[in-house]
CSV table of C-alpha atoms and ligand atoms in Angstrom, one decimal:
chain,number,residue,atom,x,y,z
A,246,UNK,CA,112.5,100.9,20.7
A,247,UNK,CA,110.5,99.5,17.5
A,248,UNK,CA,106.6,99.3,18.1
A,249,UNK,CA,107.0,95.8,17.1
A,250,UNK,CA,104.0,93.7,18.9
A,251,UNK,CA,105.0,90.6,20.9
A,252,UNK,CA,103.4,87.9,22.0
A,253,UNK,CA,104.2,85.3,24.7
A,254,UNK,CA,102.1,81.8,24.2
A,255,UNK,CA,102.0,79.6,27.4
A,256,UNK,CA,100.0,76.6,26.5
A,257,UNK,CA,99.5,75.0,29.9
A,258,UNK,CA,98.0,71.4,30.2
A,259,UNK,CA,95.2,69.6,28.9
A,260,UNK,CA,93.0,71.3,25.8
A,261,UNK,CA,95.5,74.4,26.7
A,262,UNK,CA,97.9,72.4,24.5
A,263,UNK,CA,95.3,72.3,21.4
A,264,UNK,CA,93.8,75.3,21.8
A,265,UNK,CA,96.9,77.5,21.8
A,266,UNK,CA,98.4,76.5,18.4
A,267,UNK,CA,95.5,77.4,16.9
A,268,UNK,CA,95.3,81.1,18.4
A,269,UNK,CA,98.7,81.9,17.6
A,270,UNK,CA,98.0,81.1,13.6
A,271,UNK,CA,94.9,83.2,13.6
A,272,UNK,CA,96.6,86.0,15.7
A,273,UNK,CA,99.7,85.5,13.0
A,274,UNK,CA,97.3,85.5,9.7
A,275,UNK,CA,95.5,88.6,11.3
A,276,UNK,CA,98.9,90.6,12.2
A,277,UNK,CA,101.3,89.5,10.0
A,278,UNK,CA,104.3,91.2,11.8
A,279,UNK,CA,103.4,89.6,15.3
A,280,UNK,CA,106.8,88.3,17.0
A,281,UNK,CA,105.7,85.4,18.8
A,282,UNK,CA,107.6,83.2,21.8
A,283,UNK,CA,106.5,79.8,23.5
A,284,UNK,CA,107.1,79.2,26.3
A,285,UNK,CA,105.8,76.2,29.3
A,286,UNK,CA,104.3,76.4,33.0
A,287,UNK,CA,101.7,74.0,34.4
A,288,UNK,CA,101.5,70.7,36.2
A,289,UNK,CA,103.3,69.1,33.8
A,290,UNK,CA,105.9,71.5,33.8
A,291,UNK,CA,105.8,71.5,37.6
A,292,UNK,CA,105.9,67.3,37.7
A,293,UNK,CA,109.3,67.4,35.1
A,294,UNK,CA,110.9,70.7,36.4
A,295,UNK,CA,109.6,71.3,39.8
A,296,UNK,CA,108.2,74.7,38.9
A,297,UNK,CA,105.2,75.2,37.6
A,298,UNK,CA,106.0,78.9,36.5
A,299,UNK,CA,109.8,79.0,35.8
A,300,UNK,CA,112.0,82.5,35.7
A,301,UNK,CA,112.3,81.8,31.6
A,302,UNK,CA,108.4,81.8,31.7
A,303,UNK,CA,107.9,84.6,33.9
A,304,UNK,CA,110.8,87.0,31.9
A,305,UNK,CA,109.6,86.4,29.0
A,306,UNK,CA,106.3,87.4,29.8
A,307,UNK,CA,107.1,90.2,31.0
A,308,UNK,CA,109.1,91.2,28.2
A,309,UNK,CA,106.3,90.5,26.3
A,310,UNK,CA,103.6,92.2,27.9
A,311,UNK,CA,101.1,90.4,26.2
A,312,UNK,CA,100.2,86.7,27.0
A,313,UNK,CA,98.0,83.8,26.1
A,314,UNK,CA,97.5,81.6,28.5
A,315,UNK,CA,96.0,78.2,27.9
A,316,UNK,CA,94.9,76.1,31.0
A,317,UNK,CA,96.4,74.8,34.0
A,318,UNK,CA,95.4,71.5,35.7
A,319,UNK,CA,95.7,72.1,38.9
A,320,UNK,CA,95.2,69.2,41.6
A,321,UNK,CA,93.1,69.8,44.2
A,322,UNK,CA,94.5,68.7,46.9
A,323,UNK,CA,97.3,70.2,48.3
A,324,UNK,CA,100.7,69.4,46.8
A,325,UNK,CA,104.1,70.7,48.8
A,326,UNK,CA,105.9,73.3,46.5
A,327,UNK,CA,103.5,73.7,44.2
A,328,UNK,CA,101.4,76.8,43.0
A,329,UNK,CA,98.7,77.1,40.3
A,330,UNK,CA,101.0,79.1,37.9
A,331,UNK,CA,98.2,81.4,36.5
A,332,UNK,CA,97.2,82.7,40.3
A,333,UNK,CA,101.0,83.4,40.4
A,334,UNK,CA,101.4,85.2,36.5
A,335,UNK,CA,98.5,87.1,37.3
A,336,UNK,CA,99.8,88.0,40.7
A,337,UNK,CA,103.3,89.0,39.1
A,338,UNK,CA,102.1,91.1,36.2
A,339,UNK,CA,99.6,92.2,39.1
A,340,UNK,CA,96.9,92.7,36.3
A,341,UNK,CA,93.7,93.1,38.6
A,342,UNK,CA,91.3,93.7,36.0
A,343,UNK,CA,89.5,90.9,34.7
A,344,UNK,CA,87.2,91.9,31.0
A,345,UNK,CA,84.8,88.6,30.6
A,346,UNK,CA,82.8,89.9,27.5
A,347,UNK,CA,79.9,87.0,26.7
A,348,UNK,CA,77.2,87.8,23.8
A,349,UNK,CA,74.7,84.9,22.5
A,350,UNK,CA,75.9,83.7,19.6
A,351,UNK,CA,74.2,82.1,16.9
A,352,UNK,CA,74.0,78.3,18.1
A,353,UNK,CA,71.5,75.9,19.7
A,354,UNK,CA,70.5,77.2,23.2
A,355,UNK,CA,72.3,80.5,23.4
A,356,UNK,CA,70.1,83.7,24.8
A,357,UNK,CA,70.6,86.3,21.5
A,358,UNK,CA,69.4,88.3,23.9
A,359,UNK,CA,73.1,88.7,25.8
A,360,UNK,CA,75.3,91.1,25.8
A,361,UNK,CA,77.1,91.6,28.3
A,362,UNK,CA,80.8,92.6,30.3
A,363,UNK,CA,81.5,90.6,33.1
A,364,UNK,CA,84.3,93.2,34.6
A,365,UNK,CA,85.8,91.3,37.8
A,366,UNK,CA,88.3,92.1,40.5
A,367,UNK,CA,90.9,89.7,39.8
A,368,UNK,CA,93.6,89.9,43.2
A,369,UNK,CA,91.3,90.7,45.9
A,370,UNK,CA,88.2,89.3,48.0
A,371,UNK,CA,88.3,85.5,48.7
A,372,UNK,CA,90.8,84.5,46.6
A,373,UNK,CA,93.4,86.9,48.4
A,374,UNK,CA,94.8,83.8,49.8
A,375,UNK,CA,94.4,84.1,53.0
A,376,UNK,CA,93.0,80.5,54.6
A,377,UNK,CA,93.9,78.9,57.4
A,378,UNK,CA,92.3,75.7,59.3
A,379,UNK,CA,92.1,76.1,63.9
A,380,UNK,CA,91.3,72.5,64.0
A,381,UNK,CA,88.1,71.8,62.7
A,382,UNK,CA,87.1,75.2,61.7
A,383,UNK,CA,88.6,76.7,58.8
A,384,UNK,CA,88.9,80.2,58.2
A,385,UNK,CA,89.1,81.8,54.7
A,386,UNK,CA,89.6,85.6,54.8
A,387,UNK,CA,87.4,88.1,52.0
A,388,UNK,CA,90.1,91.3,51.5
A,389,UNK,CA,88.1,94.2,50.5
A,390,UNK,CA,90.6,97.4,50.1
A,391,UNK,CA,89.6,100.9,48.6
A,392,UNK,CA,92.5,101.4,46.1
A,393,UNK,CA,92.1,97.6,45.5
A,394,UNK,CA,87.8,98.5,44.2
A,395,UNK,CA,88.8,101.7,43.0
A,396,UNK,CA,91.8,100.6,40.3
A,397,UNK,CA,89.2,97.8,38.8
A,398,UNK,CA,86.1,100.1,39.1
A,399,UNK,CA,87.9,102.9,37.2
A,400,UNK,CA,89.2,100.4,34.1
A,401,UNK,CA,85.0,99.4,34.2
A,402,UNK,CA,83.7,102.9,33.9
A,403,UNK,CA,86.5,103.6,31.2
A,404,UNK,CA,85.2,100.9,29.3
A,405,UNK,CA,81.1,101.6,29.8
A,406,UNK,CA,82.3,105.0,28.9
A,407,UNK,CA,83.8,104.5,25.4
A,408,UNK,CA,81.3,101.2,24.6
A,409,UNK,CA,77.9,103.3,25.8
A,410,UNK,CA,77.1,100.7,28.6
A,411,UNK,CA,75.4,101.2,31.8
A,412,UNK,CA,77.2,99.9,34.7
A,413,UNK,CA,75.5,97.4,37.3
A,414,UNK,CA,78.0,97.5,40.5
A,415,UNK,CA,77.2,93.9,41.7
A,416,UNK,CA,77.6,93.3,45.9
A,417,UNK,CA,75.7,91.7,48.9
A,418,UNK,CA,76.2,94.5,51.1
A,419,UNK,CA,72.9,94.3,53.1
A,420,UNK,CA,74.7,91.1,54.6
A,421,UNK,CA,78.7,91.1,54.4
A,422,UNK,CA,78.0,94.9,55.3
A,423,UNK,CA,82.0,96.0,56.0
A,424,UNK,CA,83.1,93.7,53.1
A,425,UNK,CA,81.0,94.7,50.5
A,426,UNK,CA,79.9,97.7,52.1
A,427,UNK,CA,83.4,99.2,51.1
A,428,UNK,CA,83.4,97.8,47.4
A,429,UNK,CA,80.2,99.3,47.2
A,430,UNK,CA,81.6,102.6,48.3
A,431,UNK,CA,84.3,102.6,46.8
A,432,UNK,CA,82.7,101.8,42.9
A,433,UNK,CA,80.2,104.1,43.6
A,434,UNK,CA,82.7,107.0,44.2
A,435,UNK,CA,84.2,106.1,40.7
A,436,UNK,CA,80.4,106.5,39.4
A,437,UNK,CA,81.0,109.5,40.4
A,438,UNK,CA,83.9,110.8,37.7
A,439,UNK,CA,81.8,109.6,35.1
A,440,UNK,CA,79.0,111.3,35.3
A,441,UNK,CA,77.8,110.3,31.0
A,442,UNK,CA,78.0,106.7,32.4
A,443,UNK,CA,74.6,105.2,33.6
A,444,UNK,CA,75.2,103.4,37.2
A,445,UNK,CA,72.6,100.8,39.1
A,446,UNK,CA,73.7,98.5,41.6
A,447,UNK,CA,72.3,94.6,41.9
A,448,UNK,CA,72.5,91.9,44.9
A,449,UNK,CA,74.7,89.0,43.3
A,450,UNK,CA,71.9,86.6,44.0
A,451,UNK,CA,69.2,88.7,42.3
A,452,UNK,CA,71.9,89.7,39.7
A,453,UNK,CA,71.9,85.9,38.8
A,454,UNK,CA,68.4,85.3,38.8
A,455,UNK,CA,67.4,88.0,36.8
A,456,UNK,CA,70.2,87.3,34.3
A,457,UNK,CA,68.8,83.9,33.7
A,458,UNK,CA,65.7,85.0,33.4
A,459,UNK,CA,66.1,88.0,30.9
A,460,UNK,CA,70.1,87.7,29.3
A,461,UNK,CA,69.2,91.3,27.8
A,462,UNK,CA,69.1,92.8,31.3
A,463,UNK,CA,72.7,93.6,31.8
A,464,UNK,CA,75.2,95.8,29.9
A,465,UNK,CA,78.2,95.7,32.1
A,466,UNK,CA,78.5,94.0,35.8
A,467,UNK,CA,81.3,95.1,38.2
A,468,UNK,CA,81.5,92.2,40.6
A,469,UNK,CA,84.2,91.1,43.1
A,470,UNK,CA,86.3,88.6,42.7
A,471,UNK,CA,84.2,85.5,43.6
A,472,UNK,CA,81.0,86.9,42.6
A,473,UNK,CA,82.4,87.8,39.1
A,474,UNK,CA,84.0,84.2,38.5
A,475,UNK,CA,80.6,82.6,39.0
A,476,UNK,CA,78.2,85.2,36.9
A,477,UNK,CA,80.2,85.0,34.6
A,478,UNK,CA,80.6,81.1,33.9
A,479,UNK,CA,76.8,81.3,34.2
A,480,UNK,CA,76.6,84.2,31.6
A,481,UNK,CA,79.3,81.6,29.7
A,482,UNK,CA,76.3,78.8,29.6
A,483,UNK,CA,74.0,81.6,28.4
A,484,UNK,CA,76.0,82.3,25.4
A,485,UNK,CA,76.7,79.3,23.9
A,486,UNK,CA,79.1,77.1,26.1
A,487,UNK,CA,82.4,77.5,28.4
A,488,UNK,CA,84.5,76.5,25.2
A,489,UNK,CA,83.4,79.8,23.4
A,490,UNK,CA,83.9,82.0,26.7
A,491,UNK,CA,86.9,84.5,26.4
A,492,UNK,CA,89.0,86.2,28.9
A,493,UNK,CA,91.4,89.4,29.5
A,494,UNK,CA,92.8,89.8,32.9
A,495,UNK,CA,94.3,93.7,32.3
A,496,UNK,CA,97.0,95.5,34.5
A,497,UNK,CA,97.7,99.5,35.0
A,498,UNK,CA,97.9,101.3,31.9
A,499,UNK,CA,97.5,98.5,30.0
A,500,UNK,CA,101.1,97.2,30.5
A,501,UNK,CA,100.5,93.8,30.9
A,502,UNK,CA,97.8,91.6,29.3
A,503,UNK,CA,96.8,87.8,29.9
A,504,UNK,CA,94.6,86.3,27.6
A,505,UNK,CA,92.8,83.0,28.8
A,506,UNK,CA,89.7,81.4,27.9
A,507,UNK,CA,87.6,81.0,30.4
A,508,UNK,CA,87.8,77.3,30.6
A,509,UNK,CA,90.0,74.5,32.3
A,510,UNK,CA,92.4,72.0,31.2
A,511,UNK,CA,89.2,69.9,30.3
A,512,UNK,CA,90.8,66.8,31.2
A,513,UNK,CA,87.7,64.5,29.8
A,514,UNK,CA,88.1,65.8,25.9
A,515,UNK,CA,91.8,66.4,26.5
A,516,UNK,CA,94.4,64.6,23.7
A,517,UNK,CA,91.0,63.8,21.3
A,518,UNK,CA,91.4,66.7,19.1
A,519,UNK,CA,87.5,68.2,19.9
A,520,UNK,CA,88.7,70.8,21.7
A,521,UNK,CA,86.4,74.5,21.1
A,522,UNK,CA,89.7,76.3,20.2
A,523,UNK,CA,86.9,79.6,20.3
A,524,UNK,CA,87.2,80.7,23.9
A,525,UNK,CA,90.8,81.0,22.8
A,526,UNK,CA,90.4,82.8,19.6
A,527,UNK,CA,88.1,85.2,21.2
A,528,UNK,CA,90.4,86.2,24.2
A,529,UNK,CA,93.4,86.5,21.6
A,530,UNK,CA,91.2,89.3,19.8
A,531,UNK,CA,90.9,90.9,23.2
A,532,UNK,CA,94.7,91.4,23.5
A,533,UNK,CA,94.1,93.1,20.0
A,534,UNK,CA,91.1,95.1,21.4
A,535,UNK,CA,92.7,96.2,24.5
A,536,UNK,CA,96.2,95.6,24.9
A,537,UNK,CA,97.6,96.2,20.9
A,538,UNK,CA,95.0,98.7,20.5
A,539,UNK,CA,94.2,96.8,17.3
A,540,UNK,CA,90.7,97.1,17.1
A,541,UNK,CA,89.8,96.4,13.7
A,542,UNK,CA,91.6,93.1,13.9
A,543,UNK,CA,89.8,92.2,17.1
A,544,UNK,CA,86.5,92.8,15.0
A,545,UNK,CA,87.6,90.8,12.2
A,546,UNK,CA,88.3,87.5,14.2
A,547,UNK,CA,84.8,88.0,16.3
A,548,UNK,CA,83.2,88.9,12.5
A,549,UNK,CA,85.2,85.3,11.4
A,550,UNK,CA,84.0,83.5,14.5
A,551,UNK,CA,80.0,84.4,13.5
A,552,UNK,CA,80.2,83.5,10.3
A,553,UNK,CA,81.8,80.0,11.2
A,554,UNK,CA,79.0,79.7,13.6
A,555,UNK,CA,76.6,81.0,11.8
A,556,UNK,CA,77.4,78.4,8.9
A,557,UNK,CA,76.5,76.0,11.3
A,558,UNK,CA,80.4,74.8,12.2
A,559,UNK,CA,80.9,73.6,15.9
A,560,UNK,CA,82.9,71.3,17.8
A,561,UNK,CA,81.0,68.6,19.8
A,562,UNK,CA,80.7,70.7,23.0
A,563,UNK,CA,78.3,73.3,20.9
A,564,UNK,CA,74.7,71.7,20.6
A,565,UNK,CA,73.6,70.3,17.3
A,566,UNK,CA,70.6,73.6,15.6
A,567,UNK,CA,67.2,72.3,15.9
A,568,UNK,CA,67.4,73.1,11.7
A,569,UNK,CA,70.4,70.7,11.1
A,570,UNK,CA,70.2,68.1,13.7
A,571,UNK,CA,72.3,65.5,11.6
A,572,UNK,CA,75.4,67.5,10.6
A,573,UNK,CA,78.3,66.6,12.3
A,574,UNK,CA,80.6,68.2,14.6
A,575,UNK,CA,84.1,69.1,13.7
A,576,UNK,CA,87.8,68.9,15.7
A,577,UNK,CA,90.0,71.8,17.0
A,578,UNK,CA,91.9,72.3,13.5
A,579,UNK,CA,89.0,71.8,11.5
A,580,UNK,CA,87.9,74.5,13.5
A,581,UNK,CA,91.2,76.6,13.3
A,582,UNK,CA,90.6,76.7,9.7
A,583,UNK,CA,87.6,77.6,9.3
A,584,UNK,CA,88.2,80.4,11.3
A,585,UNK,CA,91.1,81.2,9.1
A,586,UNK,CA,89.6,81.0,5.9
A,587,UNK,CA,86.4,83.2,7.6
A,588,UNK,CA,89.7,85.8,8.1
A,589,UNK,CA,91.2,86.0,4.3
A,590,UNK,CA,87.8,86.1,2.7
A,591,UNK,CA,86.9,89.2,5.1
A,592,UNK,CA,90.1,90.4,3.3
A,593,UNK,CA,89.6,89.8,0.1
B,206,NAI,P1,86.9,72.8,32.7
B,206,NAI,O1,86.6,74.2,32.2
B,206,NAI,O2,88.2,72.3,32.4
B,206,NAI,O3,85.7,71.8,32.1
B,206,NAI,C1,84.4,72.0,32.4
B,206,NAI,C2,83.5,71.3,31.3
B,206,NAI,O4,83.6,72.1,30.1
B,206,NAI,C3,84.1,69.9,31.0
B,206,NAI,O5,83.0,69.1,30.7
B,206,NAI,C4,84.9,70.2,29.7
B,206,NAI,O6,84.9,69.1,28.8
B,206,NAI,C5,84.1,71.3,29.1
B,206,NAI,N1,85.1,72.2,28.3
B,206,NAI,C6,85.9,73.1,28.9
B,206,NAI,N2,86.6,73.7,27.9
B,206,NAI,C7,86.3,73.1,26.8
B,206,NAI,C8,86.7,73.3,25.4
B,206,NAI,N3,87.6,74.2,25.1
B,206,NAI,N4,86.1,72.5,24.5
B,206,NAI,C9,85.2,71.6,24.8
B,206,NAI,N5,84.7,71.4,26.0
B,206,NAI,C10,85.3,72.2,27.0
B,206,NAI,O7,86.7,72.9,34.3
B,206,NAI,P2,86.9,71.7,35.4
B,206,NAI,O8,86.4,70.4,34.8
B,206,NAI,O9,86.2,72.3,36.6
B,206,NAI,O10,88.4,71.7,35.7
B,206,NAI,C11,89.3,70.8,35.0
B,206,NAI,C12,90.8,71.2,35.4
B,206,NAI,O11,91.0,72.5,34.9
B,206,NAI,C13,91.0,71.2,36.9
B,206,NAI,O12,92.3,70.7,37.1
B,206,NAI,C14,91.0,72.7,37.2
B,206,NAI,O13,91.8,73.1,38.3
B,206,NAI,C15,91.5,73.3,35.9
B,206,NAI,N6,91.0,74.7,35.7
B,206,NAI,C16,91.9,75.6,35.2
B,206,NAI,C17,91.5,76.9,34.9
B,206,NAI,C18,92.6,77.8,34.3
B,206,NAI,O14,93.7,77.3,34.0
B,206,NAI,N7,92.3,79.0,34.1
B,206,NAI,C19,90.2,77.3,35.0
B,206,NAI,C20,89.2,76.3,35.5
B,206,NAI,C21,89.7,75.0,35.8
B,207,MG,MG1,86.1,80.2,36.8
């Protein structure tokens, strides 16, 4: 066995497409050794093959172990034989820990104030699948299971623990009392093994008011499933924009990594070249952070992305500074190079 890293690019639909390419050149420049495969799922994939994850896709991300996932489209109506193919690959590399890191960064509108670790459960709760419809009422079971809390809680705790963060373990336990009540339980016993790790605990809808109202407040918030997919898209507006948000979704013993920005298929700047290819950068320095154990590259593409930023380079989703109102927005591989050139002056 060589220690060669690999990486598996699945592009997706939409701005997955343009975002991707650019990810695997600064993930190339930055690790010159990289071995990197491409390979398709999605609705398009779904529409011309009839899968939207096919066997190639799924082998070779697992012989991989590290992915980068673009975007899927996924209808939303109900369409027989077909399966959002990121549910699934998530499902199948059964990586149940979500890392949604979100800081402020330097452009118009962004709290500097943030920093913050969204850490969310990422098989569990309501999006276990489990809905059904008894006429007109429709039922949508919330799984809550002990291992389930526990596995996520401990991979949070880990984290606050090497980082210096104090853990907020997010819940609405005075009202879904059995649900939450058990999630609460359970992350409160892994509090308990780290005893050098700071623990509070926050209801999700104070958690969200108080975030908007003071970004600083928060270091790291362990939410369930649904709670973390929604604080953190609003911690995602609080930093800057959805196009800069990244995302790791992280399996047992760091096996199997998915990178995906935090974003959608974007289908209303899709095919025009303006895509924020950041989110996507930022979430392919994760995999270095986390699943390469590569940190000084992951540093070196989130120094690179600053300095862009801070130069006052943005795509048309970022809001023009108040200081330089006229200068003009740039594409996705305007972007992609700037990023790249940030990269080999760091080196030089
Ligand atoms: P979205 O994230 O695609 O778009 C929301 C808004 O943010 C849009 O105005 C879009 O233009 C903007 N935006 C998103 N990413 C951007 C980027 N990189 N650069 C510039 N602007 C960007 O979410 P939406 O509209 O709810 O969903 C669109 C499609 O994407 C749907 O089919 C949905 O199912 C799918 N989706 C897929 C996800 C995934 O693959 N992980 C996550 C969220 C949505
Ligand atoms: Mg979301």
């Amino acid at each position: 066995m060589t220690n060669q890293l690999r990486l598996c690019l699945i592009p997706g639909d939409g701005v997955g497409r343009e975002v991707v390419p650019v990810v695997g050149e600064v993930l190339r420049a930055a690790l010159p050794r990289l071995a990197v495969v491409e390979v398709e799922a999605g609705w398009e994939t779904f529409r011309r093959t009839g899968n939207a994850l096919p066997p190639e896709t799924l082998k070779a991300a697992r012989a991989c172990g590290a992915v980068l996932f673009g975007a899927v489209a996924s209808p939303s109506h109900p369409v027989a034989g077909y399966r959002s193919p990121i549910v699934a690959l998530r499902r199948e590399l059964d990586v149940f820990a979500n890392l949604r890191p979100l800081r402020g960064w330097l452009v118009a509108g962004a709290q500097p104030a943030l920093d913050l670790l969204v850490v969310r459960e990422n098989t569990e709760g309501l999006y276990a699948g489990r809905e059904r419809r008894e006429g007109d009422t429709a039922i949508s079971e919330r799984v809550i299971t002990r291992e389930g809390s526990a596995r996520v809680a401990r991979v949070a705790y880990r984290l606050a623990a090497e980082s210096g963060r104090r853990v907020t373990v997010v819940h609405k336990a005075n009202v879904l009392r059995v649900g939450d009540g058990l999630w609460r339980e359970a992350c409160l016993a892994v509090a308990g093994e780290f005893p050098q790790v700071e623990t509070d605990e926050g209801l999700v809808d104070s958690v969200a008011y108080h975030l908007v109202r003071d970004p600083g407040r928060y270091q790291l918030l362990l939410c369930p499933n649904l709670y973390g997919d929604i604080l953190s898209d609003l911690a995602a507006a609080l930093g800057g924009g959805l196009g800069m948000a990244p995302s790791l979704s992280l399996g047992f013993g760091e096996r199997f990594a998915i990178a995906e920005p935090v974003h959608g298929a974007a289908p209303d700047v899709a095919g025009r070249g303006i895509a924020n290819p950041l989110g996507a950068i930022l979430s392919g320095a994760l995999l270095a952070r986390h699943r390469w154990d590569r940190p000084d590259v992951a540093d070196a593409i989130e120094a690179a992305v600053a300095h862009v930023l801070a130069s006052g380079v943005r795509t048309p989703d970022v809001p023009a500074p108040v200081a330089a109102p006229g200068e003009s927005p740039v594409g996705t591989e305007e972007m992609g190079r700037a990023v790249l050139a940030a990269l080999a002056r760091q080196r030089r």
